[in-house]
Amino acid sequence: MVAGWETCLSVPGYAASVERPAAVDVRYERLDGTAVERRLRGFEARVFQHELDHLDGILFTDKADPRSLVHESYLLGDGPDSEAVCASLRQLAPEYEEEEYEESAGEGPRGP
């Protein structure tokens, strides 16, 4: 499981840290009926899981660490600096190294 920031148009203006598997195996059919099997990783896996949750009526806030829910201005520079955000993340998920936060920076907060 990997923690990453997520936002959604269903919950405008807010972001939260959500733990999801780093990779998922998926099977689906194209419009022409061709079956496809793929392993999705990283951002692509996160987006797929986020959107699949919507089909089950689940929002990212249902899976988020409730202590991590913030207004997106907090992450977009109108709030604390990035070091303060990283410090908050370390408190929420101390098992993750700062390098992992930096790698996932491209996944949010404007992500899925």
PDB file of C-alpha atoms in Angstrom:
ATOM      1  CA  MET A   1       0.000   0.000   0.000  1.00  0.00           C
ATOM      2  CA  VAL A   2       1.174   3.473  -0.886  1.00  0.00           C
ATOM      3  CA  ALA A   3      -0.198   6.731   0.498  1.00  0.00           C
ATOM      4  CA  GLY A   4      -0.876   9.498  -2.008  1.00  0.00           C
ATOM      5  CA  TRP A   5      -2.812  12.749  -2.175  1.00  0.00           C
ATOM      6  CA  GLU A   6      -6.121  12.625  -3.999  1.00  0.00           C
ATOM      7  CA  THR A   7      -8.758  15.164  -4.938  1.00  0.00           C
ATOM      8  CA  CYS A   8     -12.030  14.811  -6.786  1.00  0.00           C
ATOM      9  CA  LEU A   9     -14.610  17.011  -8.474  1.00  0.00           C
ATOM     10  CA  SER A  10     -17.192  15.243  -6.275  1.00  0.00           C
ATOM     11  CA  VAL A  11     -15.566  16.861  -3.214  1.00  0.00           C
ATOM     12  CA  PRO A  12     -14.424  20.205  -4.654  1.00  0.00           C
ATOM     13  CA  GLY A  13     -11.623  22.068  -2.933  1.00  0.00           C
ATOM     14  CA  TYR A  14     -10.419  19.266  -0.673  1.00  0.00           C
ATOM     15  CA  ALA A  15      -7.562  16.765  -0.711  1.00  0.00           C
ATOM     16  CA  ALA A  16      -6.652  13.831   1.505  1.00  0.00           C
ATOM     17  CA  SER A  17      -4.076  11.092   1.805  1.00  0.00           C
ATOM     18  CA  VAL A  18      -5.413   7.733   0.600  1.00  0.00           C
ATOM     19  CA  GLU A  19      -3.590   4.407   0.848  1.00  0.00           C
ATOM     20  CA  ARG A  20      -3.969   2.206  -2.213  1.00  0.00           C
ATOM     21  CA  PRO A  21      -2.079  -0.721  -3.723  1.00  0.00           C
ATOM     22  CA  ALA A  22       0.864   0.498  -5.822  1.00  0.00           C
ATOM     23  CA  ALA A  23      -0.091  -1.896  -8.643  1.00  0.00           C
ATOM     24  CA  VAL A  24      -3.288  -3.642  -9.745  1.00  0.00           C
ATOM     25  CA  ASP A  25      -4.050  -6.303 -12.336  1.00  0.00           C
ATOM     26  CA  VAL A  26      -7.086  -5.383 -14.422  1.00  0.00           C
ATOM     27  CA  ARG A  27      -9.171  -7.080 -17.073  1.00  0.00           C
ATOM     28  CA  TYR A  28     -11.541  -5.187 -19.309  1.00  0.00           C
ATOM     29  CA  GLU A  29     -13.062  -5.188 -22.786  1.00  0.00           C
ATOM     30  CA  ARG A  30     -12.530  -2.550 -25.418  1.00  0.00           C
ATOM     31  CA  LEU A  31     -15.515  -1.160 -27.314  1.00  0.00           C
ATOM     32  CA  ASP A  32     -14.890  -3.717 -30.081  1.00  0.00           C
ATOM     33  CA  GLY A  33     -15.147  -6.563 -27.530  1.00  0.00           C
ATOM     34  CA  THR A  34     -11.412  -7.324 -27.432  1.00  0.00           C
ATOM     35  CA  ALA A  35     -10.369  -8.525 -23.973  1.00  0.00           C
ATOM     36  CA  VAL A  36      -7.385  -6.776 -22.394  1.00  0.00           C
ATOM     37  CA  GLU A  37      -5.367  -7.759 -19.314  1.00  0.00           C
ATOM     38  CA  ARG A  38      -2.885  -5.293 -17.877  1.00  0.00           C
ATOM     39  CA  ARG A  39      -0.900  -4.513 -14.764  1.00  0.00           C
ATOM     40  CA  LEU A  40      -1.267  -0.862 -13.819  1.00  0.00           C
ATOM     41  CA  ARG A  41       1.317   0.810 -11.600  1.00  0.00           C
ATOM     42  CA  GLY A  42       1.825   4.126  -9.854  1.00  0.00           C
ATOM     43  CA  PHE A  43      -0.366   7.042 -10.864  1.00  0.00           C
ATOM     44  CA  GLU A  44      -2.239   4.991 -13.484  1.00  0.00           C
ATOM     45  CA  ALA A  45      -3.136   2.369 -10.836  1.00  0.00           C
ATOM     46  CA  ARG A  46      -4.253   5.087  -8.404  1.00  0.00           C
ATOM     47  CA  VAL A  47      -6.514   6.771 -10.970  1.00  0.00           C
ATOM     48  CA  PHE A  48      -8.034   3.447 -12.055  1.00  0.00           C
ATOM     49  CA  GLN A  49      -8.850   2.494  -8.451  1.00  0.00           C
ATOM     50  CA  HIS A  50     -10.217   5.964  -7.693  1.00  0.00           C
ATOM     51  CA  GLU A  51     -12.547   5.864 -10.705  1.00  0.00           C
ATOM     52  CA  LEU A  52     -13.569   2.244 -10.073  1.00  0.00           C
ATOM     53  CA  ASP A  53     -14.559   3.251  -6.534  1.00  0.00           C
ATOM     54  CA  HIS A  54     -17.014   5.766  -8.029  1.00  0.00           C
ATOM     55  CA  LEU A  55     -18.872   2.885  -9.718  1.00  0.00           C
ATOM     56  CA  ASP A  56     -19.440   1.455  -6.227  1.00  0.00           C
ATOM     57  CA  GLY A  57     -20.514   4.815  -4.795  1.00  0.00           C
ATOM     58  CA  ILE A  58     -17.253   5.295  -2.902  1.00  0.00           C
ATOM     59  CA  LEU A  59     -15.493   8.665  -2.679  1.00  0.00           C
ATOM     60  CA  PHE A  60     -11.824   9.161  -1.851  1.00  0.00           C
ATOM     61  CA  THR A  61     -12.914  10.665   1.474  1.00  0.00           C
ATOM     62  CA  ASP A  62     -14.417   7.284   2.421  1.00  0.00           C
ATOM     63  CA  LYS A  63     -10.965   5.690   2.186  1.00  0.00           C
ATOM     64  CA  ALA A  64      -8.847   8.637   3.318  1.00  0.00           C
ATOM     65  CA  ASP A  65      -7.082   9.008   6.612  1.00  0.00           C
ATOM     66  CA  PRO A  66      -9.534  11.491   8.180  1.00  0.00           C
ATOM     67  CA  ARG A  67      -6.671  13.376   9.857  1.00  0.00           C
ATOM     68  CA  SER A  68      -5.249  14.190   6.418  1.00  0.00           C
ATOM     69  CA  LEU A  69      -8.299  15.953   4.950  1.00  0.00           C
ATOM     70  CA  VAL A  70      -7.258  19.501   4.052  1.00  0.00           C
ATOM     71  CA  HIS A  71      -8.427  22.316   1.848  1.00  0.00           C
ATOM     72  CA  GLU A  72      -6.375  22.136  -1.353  1.00  0.00           C
ATOM     73  CA  SER A  73      -5.027  25.653  -0.742  1.00  0.00           C
ATOM     74  CA  TYR A  74      -2.988  24.007   2.017  1.00  0.00           C
ATOM     75  CA  LEU A  75      -1.144  22.020  -0.655  1.00  0.00           C
ATOM     76  CA  LEU A  76      -1.097  24.631  -3.419  1.00  0.00           C
ATOM     77  CA  GLY A  77       1.049  27.220  -1.698  1.00  0.00           C
ATOM     78  CA  ASP A  78      -1.575  29.324   0.053  1.00  0.00           C
ATOM     79  CA  GLY A  79      -0.943  27.345   3.226  1.00  0.00           C
ATOM     80  CA  PRO A  80       2.232  26.033   4.884  1.00  0.00           C
ATOM     81  CA  ASP A  81       5.363  25.447   2.808  1.00  0.00           C
ATOM     82  CA  SER A  82       6.183  22.031   1.365  1.00  0.00           C
ATOM     83  CA  GLU A  83       8.434  21.135   4.315  1.00  0.00           C
ATOM     84  CA  ALA A  84       5.486  21.643   6.660  1.00  0.00           C
ATOM     85  CA  VAL A  85       3.342  19.402   4.450  1.00  0.00           C
ATOM     86  CA  CYS A  86       6.074  16.717   4.431  1.00  0.00           C
ATOM     87  CA  ALA A  87       6.319  16.986   8.223  1.00  0.00           C
ATOM     88  CA  SER A  88       2.558  16.414   8.475  1.00  0.00           C
ATOM     89  CA  LEU A  89       2.793  13.435   6.139  1.00  0.00           C
ATOM     90  CA  ARG A  90       5.632  11.924   8.178  1.00  0.00           C
ATOM     91  CA  GLN A  91       3.398  12.103  11.250  1.00  0.00           C
ATOM     92  CA  LEU A  92       0.538  10.395   9.393  1.00  0.00           C
ATOM     93  CA  ALA A  93       2.658   7.684   7.782  1.00  0.00           C
ATOM     94  CA  PRO A  94       6.056   7.466   9.517  1.00  0.00           C
ATOM     95  CA  GLU A  95       6.925   4.254   7.647  1.00  0.00           C
ATOM     96  CA  TYR A  96       7.318   6.228   4.405  1.00  0.00           C
ATOM     97  CA  GLU A  97      10.521   8.030   3.562  1.00  0.00           C
ATOM     98  CA  GLU A  98      10.587  11.599   2.281  1.00  0.00           C
ATOM     99  CA  GLU A  99      11.820  10.309  -1.108  1.00  0.00           C
ATOM    100  CA  GLU A 100       8.505   8.497  -1.516  1.00  0.00           C
ATOM    101  CA  TYR A 101       6.606  11.731  -0.839  1.00  0.00           C
ATOM    102  CA  GLU A 102       8.695  13.490  -3.456  1.00  0.00           C
ATOM    103  CA  GLU A 103       8.052  10.670  -5.969  1.00  0.00           C
ATOM    104  CA  SER A 104       4.312  10.876  -5.354  1.00  0.00           C
ATOM    105  CA  ALA A 105       4.290  14.659  -5.626  1.00  0.00           C
ATOM    106  CA  GLY A 106       3.245  14.303  -9.254  1.00  0.00           C
ATOM    107  CA  GLU A 107       0.208  12.299  -8.129  1.00  0.00           C
ATOM    108  CA  GLY A 108      -1.511  15.149  -6.410  1.00  0.00           C
ATOM    109  CA  PRO A 109      -2.986  17.178  -5.157  1.00  0.00           C
ATOM    110  CA  ARG A 110      -4.633  17.816  -8.527  1.00  0.00           C
ATOM    111  CA  GLY A 111      -4.488  14.115  -9.359  1.00  0.00           C
ATOM    112  CA  PRO A 112      -7.315  11.632  -9.870  1.00  0.00           C
TER     113      PRO A 112
END
